[in-house]
Coordinates of C-alpha atoms in Angstrom, one line a residue:
X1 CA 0.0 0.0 0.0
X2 CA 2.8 2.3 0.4
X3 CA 4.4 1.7 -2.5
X4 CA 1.4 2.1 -4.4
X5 CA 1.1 6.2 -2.7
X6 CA 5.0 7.0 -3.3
X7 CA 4.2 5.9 -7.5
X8 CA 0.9 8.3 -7.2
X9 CA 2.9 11.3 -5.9
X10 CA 6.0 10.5 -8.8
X11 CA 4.7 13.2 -11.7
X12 CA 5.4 12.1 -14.8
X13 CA 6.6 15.0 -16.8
X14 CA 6.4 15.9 -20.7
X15 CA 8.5 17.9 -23.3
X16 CA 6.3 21.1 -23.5
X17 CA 4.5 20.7 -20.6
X18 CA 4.2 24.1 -18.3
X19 CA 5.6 23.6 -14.4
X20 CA 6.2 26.2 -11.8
X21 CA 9.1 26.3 -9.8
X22 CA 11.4 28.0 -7.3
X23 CA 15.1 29.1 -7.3
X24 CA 16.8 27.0 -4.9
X25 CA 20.3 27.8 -6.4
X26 CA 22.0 30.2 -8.8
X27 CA 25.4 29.0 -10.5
X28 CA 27.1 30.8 -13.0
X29 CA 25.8 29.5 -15.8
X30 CA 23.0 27.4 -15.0
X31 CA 20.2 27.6 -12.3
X32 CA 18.6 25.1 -10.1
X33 CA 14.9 24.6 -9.3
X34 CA 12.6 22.4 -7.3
X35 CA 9.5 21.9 -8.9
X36 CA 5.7 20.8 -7.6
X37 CA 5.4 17.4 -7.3
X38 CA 8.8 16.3 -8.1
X39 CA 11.7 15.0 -6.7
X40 CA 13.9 15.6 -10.1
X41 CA 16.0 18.5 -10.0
X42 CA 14.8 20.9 -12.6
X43 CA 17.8 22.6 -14.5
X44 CA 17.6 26.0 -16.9
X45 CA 20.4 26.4 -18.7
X46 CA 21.5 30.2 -18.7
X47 CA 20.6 30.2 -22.3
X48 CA 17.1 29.9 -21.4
X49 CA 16.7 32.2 -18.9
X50 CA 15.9 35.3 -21.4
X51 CA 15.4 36.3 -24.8
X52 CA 18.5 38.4 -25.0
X53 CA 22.0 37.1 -24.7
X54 CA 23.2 37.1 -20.8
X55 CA 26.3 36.9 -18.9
X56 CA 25.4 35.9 -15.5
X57 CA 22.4 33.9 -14.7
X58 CA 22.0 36.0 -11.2
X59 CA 21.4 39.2 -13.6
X60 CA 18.2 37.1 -14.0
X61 CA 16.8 35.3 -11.4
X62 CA 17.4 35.3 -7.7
X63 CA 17.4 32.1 -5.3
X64 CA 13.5 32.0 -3.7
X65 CA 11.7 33.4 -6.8
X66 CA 9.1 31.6 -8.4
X67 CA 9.3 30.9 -11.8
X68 CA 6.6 29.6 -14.7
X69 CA 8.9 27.3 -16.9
X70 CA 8.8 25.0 -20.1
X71 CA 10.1 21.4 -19.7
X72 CA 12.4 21.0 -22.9
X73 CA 14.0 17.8 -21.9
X74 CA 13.4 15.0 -19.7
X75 CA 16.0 13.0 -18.2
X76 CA 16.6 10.4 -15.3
X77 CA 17.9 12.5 -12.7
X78 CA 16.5 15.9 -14.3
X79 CA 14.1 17.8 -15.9
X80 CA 15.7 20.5 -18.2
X81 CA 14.0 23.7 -18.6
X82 CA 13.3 26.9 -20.0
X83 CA 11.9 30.3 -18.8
X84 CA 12.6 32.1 -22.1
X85 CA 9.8 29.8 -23.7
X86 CA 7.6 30.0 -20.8
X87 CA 7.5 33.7 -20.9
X88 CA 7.6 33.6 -24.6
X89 CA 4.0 31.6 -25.1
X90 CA 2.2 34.2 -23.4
X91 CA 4.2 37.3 -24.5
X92 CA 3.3 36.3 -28.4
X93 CA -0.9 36.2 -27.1
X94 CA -0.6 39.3 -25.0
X95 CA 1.7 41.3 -27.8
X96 CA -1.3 39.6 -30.8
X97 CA -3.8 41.4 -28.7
X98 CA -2.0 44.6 -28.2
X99 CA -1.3 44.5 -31.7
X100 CA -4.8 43.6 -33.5
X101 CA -5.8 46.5 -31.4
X102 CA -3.1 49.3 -31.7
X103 CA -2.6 49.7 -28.2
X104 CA 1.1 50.8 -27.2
X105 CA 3.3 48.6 -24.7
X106 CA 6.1 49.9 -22.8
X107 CA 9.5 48.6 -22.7
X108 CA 12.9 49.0 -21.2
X109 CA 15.8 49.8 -23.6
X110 CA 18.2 46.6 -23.2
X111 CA 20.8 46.3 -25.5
X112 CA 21.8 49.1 -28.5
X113 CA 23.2 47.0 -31.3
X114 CA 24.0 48.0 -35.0
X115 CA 21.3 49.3 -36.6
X116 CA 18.6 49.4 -33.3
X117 CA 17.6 49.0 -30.4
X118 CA 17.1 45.7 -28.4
X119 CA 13.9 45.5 -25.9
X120 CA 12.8 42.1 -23.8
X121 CA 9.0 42.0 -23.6
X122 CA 9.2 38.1 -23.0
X123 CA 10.7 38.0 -26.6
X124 CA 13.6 39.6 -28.1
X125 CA 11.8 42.9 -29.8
X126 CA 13.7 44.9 -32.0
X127 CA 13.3 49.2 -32.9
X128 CA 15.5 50.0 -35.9
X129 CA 17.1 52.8 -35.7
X130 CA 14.7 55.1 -38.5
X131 CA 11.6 53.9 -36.0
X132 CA 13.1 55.1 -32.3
X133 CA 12.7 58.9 -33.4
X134 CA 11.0 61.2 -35.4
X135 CA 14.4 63.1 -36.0
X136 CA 17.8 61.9 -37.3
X137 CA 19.8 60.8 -34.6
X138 CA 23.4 59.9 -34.4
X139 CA 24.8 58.1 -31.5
X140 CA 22.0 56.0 -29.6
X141 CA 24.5 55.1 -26.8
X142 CA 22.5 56.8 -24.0
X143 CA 18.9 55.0 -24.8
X144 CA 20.3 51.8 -22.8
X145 CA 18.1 51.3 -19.4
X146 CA 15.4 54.0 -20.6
X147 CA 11.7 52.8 -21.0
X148 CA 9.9 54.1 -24.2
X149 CA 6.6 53.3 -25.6
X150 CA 6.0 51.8 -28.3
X151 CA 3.5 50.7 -31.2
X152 CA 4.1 47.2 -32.9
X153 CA 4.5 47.6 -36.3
X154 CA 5.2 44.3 -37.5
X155 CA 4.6 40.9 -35.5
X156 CA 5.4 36.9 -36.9
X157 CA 5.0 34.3 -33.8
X158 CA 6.8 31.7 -36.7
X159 CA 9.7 33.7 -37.7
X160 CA 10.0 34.8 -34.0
X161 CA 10.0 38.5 -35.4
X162 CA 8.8 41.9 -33.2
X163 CA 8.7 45.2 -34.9
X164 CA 8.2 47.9 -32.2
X165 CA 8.2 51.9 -33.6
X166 CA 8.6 54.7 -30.8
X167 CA 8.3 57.0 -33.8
X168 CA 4.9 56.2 -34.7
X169 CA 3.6 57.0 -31.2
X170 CA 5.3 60.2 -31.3
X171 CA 4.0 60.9 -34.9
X172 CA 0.0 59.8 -33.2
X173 CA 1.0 62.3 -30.3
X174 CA 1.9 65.1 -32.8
X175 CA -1.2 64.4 -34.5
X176 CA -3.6 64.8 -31.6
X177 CA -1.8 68.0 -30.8
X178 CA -1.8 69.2 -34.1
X179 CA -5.8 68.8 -34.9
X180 CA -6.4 70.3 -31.1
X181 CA -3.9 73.5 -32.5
X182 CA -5.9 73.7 -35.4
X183 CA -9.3 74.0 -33.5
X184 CA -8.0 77.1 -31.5
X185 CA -5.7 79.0 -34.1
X186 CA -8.3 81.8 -36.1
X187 CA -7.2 84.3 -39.3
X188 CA -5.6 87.4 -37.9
X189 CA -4.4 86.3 -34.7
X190 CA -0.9 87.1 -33.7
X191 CA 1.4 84.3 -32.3
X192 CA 4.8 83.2 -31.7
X193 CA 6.6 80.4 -33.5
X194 CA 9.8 78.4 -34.0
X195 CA 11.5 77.9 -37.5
X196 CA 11.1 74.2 -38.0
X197 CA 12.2 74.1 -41.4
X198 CA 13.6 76.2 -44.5
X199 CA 13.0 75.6 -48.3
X200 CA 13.3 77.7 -51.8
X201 CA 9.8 78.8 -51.4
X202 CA 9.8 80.0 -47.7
X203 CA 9.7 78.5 -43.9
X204 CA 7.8 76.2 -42.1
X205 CA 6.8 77.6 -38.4
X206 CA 5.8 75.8 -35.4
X207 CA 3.1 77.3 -33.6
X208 CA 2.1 75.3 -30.6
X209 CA 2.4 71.8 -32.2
X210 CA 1.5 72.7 -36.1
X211 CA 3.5 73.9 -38.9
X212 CA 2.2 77.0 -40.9
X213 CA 4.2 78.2 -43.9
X214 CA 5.4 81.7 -44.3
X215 CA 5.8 82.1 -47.9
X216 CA 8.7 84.1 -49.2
X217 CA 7.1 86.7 -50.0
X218 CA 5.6 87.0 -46.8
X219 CA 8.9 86.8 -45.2
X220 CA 10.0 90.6 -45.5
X221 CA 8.8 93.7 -47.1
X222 CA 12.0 93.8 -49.3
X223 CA 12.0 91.2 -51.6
X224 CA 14.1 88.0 -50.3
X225 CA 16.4 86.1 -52.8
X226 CA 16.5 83.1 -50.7
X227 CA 14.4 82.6 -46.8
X228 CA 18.2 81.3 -45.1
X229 CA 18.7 84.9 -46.1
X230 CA 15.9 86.2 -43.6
X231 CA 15.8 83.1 -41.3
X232 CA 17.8 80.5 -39.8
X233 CA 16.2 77.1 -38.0
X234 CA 15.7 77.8 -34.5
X235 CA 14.5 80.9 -34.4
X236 CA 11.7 82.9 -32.4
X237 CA 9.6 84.8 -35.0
X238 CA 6.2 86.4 -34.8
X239 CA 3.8 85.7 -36.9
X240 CA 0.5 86.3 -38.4
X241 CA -1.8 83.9 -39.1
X242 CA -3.5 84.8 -42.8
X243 CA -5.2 81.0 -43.2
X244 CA -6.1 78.4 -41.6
X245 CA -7.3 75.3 -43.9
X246 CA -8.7 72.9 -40.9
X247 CA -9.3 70.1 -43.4
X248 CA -5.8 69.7 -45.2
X249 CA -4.2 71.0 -42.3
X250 CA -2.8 73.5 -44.1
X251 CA -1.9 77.4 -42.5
X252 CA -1.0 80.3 -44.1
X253 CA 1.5 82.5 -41.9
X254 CA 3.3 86.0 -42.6
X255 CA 6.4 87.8 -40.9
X256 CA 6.1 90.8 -43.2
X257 CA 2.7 91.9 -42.0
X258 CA 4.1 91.7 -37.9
X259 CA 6.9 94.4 -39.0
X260 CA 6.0 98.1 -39.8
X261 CA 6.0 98.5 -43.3
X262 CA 8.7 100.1 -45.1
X263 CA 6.9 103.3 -45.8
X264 CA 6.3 103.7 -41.6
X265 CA 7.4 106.8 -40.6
X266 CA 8.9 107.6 -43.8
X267 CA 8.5 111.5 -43.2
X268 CA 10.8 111.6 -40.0
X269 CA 13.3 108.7 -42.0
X270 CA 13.5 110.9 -45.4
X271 CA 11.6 114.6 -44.4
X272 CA 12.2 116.9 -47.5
X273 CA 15.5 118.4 -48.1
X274 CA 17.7 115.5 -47.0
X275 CA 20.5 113.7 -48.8
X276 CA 20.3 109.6 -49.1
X277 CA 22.1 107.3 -50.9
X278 CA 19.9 104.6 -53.1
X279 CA 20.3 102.1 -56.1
X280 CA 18.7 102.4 -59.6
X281 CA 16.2 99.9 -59.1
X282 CA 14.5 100.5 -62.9
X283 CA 14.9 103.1 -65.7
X284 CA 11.4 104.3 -67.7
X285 CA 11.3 107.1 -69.8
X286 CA 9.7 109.6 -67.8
X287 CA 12.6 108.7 -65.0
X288 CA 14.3 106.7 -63.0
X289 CA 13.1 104.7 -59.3
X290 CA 15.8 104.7 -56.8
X291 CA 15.7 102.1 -53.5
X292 CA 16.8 104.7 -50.7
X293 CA 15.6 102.1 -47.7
X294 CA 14.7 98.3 -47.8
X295 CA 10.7 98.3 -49.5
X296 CA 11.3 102.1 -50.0
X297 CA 11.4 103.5 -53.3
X298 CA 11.5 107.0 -55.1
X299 CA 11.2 108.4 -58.5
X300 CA 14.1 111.0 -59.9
X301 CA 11.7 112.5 -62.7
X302 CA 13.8 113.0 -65.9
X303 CA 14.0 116.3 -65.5
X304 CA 15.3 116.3 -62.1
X305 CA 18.1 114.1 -63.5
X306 CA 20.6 116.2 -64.5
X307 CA 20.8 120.0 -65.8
X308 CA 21.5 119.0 -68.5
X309 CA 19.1 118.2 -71.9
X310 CA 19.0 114.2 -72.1
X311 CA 16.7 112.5 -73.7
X312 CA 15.5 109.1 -71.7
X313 CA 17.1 108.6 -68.2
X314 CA 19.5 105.8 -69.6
X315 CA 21.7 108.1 -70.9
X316 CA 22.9 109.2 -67.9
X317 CA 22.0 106.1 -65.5
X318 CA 22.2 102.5 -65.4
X319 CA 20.3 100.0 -63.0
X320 CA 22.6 98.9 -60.0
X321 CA 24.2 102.1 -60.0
X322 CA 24.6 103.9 -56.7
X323 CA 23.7 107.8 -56.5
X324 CA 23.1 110.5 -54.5
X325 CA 19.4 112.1 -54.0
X326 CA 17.9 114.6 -52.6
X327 CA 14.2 114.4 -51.3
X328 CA 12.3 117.2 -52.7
X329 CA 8.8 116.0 -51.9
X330 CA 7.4 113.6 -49.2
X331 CA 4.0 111.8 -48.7
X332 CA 3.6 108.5 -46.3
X333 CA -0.1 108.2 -46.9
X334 CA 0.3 108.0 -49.8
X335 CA 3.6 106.1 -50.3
X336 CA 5.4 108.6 -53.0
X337 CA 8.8 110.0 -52.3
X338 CA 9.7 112.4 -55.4
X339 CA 13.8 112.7 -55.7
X340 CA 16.4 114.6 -57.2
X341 CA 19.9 114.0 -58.3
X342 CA 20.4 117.2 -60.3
X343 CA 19.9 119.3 -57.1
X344 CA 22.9 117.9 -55.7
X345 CA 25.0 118.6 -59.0
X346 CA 26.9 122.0 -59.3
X347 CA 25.4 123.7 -62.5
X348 CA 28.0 124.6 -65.2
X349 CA 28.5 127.9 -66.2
X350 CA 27.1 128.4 -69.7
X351 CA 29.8 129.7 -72.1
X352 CA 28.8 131.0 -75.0
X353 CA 30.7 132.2 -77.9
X354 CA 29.3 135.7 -79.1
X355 CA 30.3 136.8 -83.0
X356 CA 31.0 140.4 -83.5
X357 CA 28.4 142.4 -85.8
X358 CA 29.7 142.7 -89.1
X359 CA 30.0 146.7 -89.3
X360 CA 32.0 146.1 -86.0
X361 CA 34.2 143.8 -88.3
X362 CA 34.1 146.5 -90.5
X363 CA 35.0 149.1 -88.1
X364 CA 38.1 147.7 -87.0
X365 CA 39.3 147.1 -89.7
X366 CA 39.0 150.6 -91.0
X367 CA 40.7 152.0 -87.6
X368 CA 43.4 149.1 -88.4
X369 CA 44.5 150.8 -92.2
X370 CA 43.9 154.3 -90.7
X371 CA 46.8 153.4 -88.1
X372 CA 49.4 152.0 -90.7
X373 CA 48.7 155.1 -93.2
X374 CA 49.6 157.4 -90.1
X375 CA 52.3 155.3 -89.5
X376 CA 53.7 155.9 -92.8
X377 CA 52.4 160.1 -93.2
X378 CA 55.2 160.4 -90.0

């Protein structure tokens, strides 16, 4: 009869089959467990104590704790086990569900190896490098030990293959933020921004989570060869909002109309009488427009050109060409600044060349033969 109850308490144990069991010893490269029911030592070799490569098996596990294994081999004296494939049957269901239903999961940052990063979520999960951030960055050395969420992006239990993407939740939480920005943000209002990004055709401005473009030509009031010019990345601008396209996301911004214009104040910048320097912007043929101030431009009416007779302004000036000009008439309201250049010019002297009347000819050539003969009479 005894015999009979020590064979019913000898378990009989099967490749696959899930025991539970607690740390009794921790060697360096293998731990030791006693398991329910058993009198068999139950062995996990340290390459079966995780999903990720480890050095020491007391990194892992700790004598006392209980574990949730997977018999892999039985022998005479032992059962062989594994904890990575324990942990791993029910990491594949719970990451499925997380998966089929676009929840995030959060994970420590284990390992940094070429080309990613290395998370343990019961199974080796991997984040290349173009998915940890929504910016380039160069040296992921510092990301080891910090806990990031994360959406799975690709999942195969057979291939043993985890895709997880911090850059898509980042990109989700940009999104949210950027459809509550673009409730609140109204035409005309004034706001404060960040240059995000420059291109040919203007800069993109970050105002509080959404990108508006400032075109170039609403970068200045002067006209702008290239944005880099006006901007640089980084920088605080103010802007004004001309457009706001809710459904594309789209938003319309302007520097240029935060600035006083270029004709502000104009009559205290250039009152009449004083002397500027400009550059012949264009020659017509009632005169020429000269820039005196960025936006700012006057007209030197042809015959405020020179004192001299000339015929169409190009005679005298070429476009590019610096010159001297004097403001003889102002008006801001209207945005007119009348110039001159001749008024700055010393007039010549005119020199004309007077003939003598002919009886004067006459004259003094009679007085001239009237000396001679009373030169010769004495």
């Amino acid at each position: 009869m005894v015999e009979d109850m020590n064979q019913v308490d000898v378990k009989v144990f099967e490749v696959g089959e899930i025991v539970k069991g607690q740390v009794t010893k921790v060697e360096e490269k293998q731990v030791i467990v006693d398991l329910e029911n058993s009198k068999l030592d139950g062995i996990i070799p340290i390459s079966e104590l995780s999903s990720l490569h480890v050095e020491k098996a007391s990194d892992v596990v700790s004598e006392g704790q209980e574990l949730t294994l997977e018999v892999i081999k039985v022998e005479e004296d032992a059962l062989i086990l594994s904890k990575r494939k324990a942990e791993a049957v029910q990491a594949w269901k719970d990451l499925q569900v997380a998966f089929e239903a676009g929840n995030t999961i959060e994970a420590e940052i284990k390992e940094v190896v070429k080309g990613g990063l290395v998370v343990d979520l019961g199974v080796r999960g991997f984040v290349p490098a173009s998915l940890v951030e929504d910016r380039f960055v160069e040296d992921f050395s510092d990301y080891k030990g910090k806990t990031l969420t994360f959406k799975i992006v690709e999942l195969d239990v057979e291939k043993n293959r985890l895709i997880l993407s911090h850059r898509h939740v980042l990109e989700e939480e940009k999104g949210k933020l950027r459809k509550q920005s673009l409730e609140k943000i109204e035409s005309g209002q004034v706001m404060e921004g960040t240059v995000q990004r420059i291109t040919d055709f203007g800069a993109f401005v970050d105002i509080g989570g959404v990108d508006g473009l400032v075109h170039v030509s609403q970068l200045a009031h002067q006209h702008v060869d290239k944005p880099s010019d006006v901007v640089e990345v980084g920088q605080t601008v103010k802007v004004k909002v001309l457009s706001v396209d809710r459904d594309n996301e789209r938003i319309s911004l302007s520097i240029k109309e935060t600035q006083p214009g270029p004709w502000s104040n104009i009559n205290e910048k250039a009152p009449r009488g004083t002397t500027l320097t400009g550059t012949v912007k264009r020659l017509v043929s009632y005169g020429a427009f000269v820039e005196v101030f960025p936006g700012v431009e006057g007209l030197v009416h042809i015959s405020q050109i020179s004192h001299k007779h000339i015929g169409t302004p190009g005679e005298v000036l070429k476009e590019g060409q610096t010159v001297q000009v004097k403001v003889i008439d102002v008006n801001e309201q209207e945005q007119r600044l009348s110039l001159s250049i001749k008024e700055l010019e010393e007039k010549e002297e005119e020199v004309k060349d007077y003939e003598l009347p002919e009886e004067n000819k006459g004259f003094q050539l009679g007085e001239m033969i009237g000396d001679k003969l009373k030169d010769l009479k004495s």
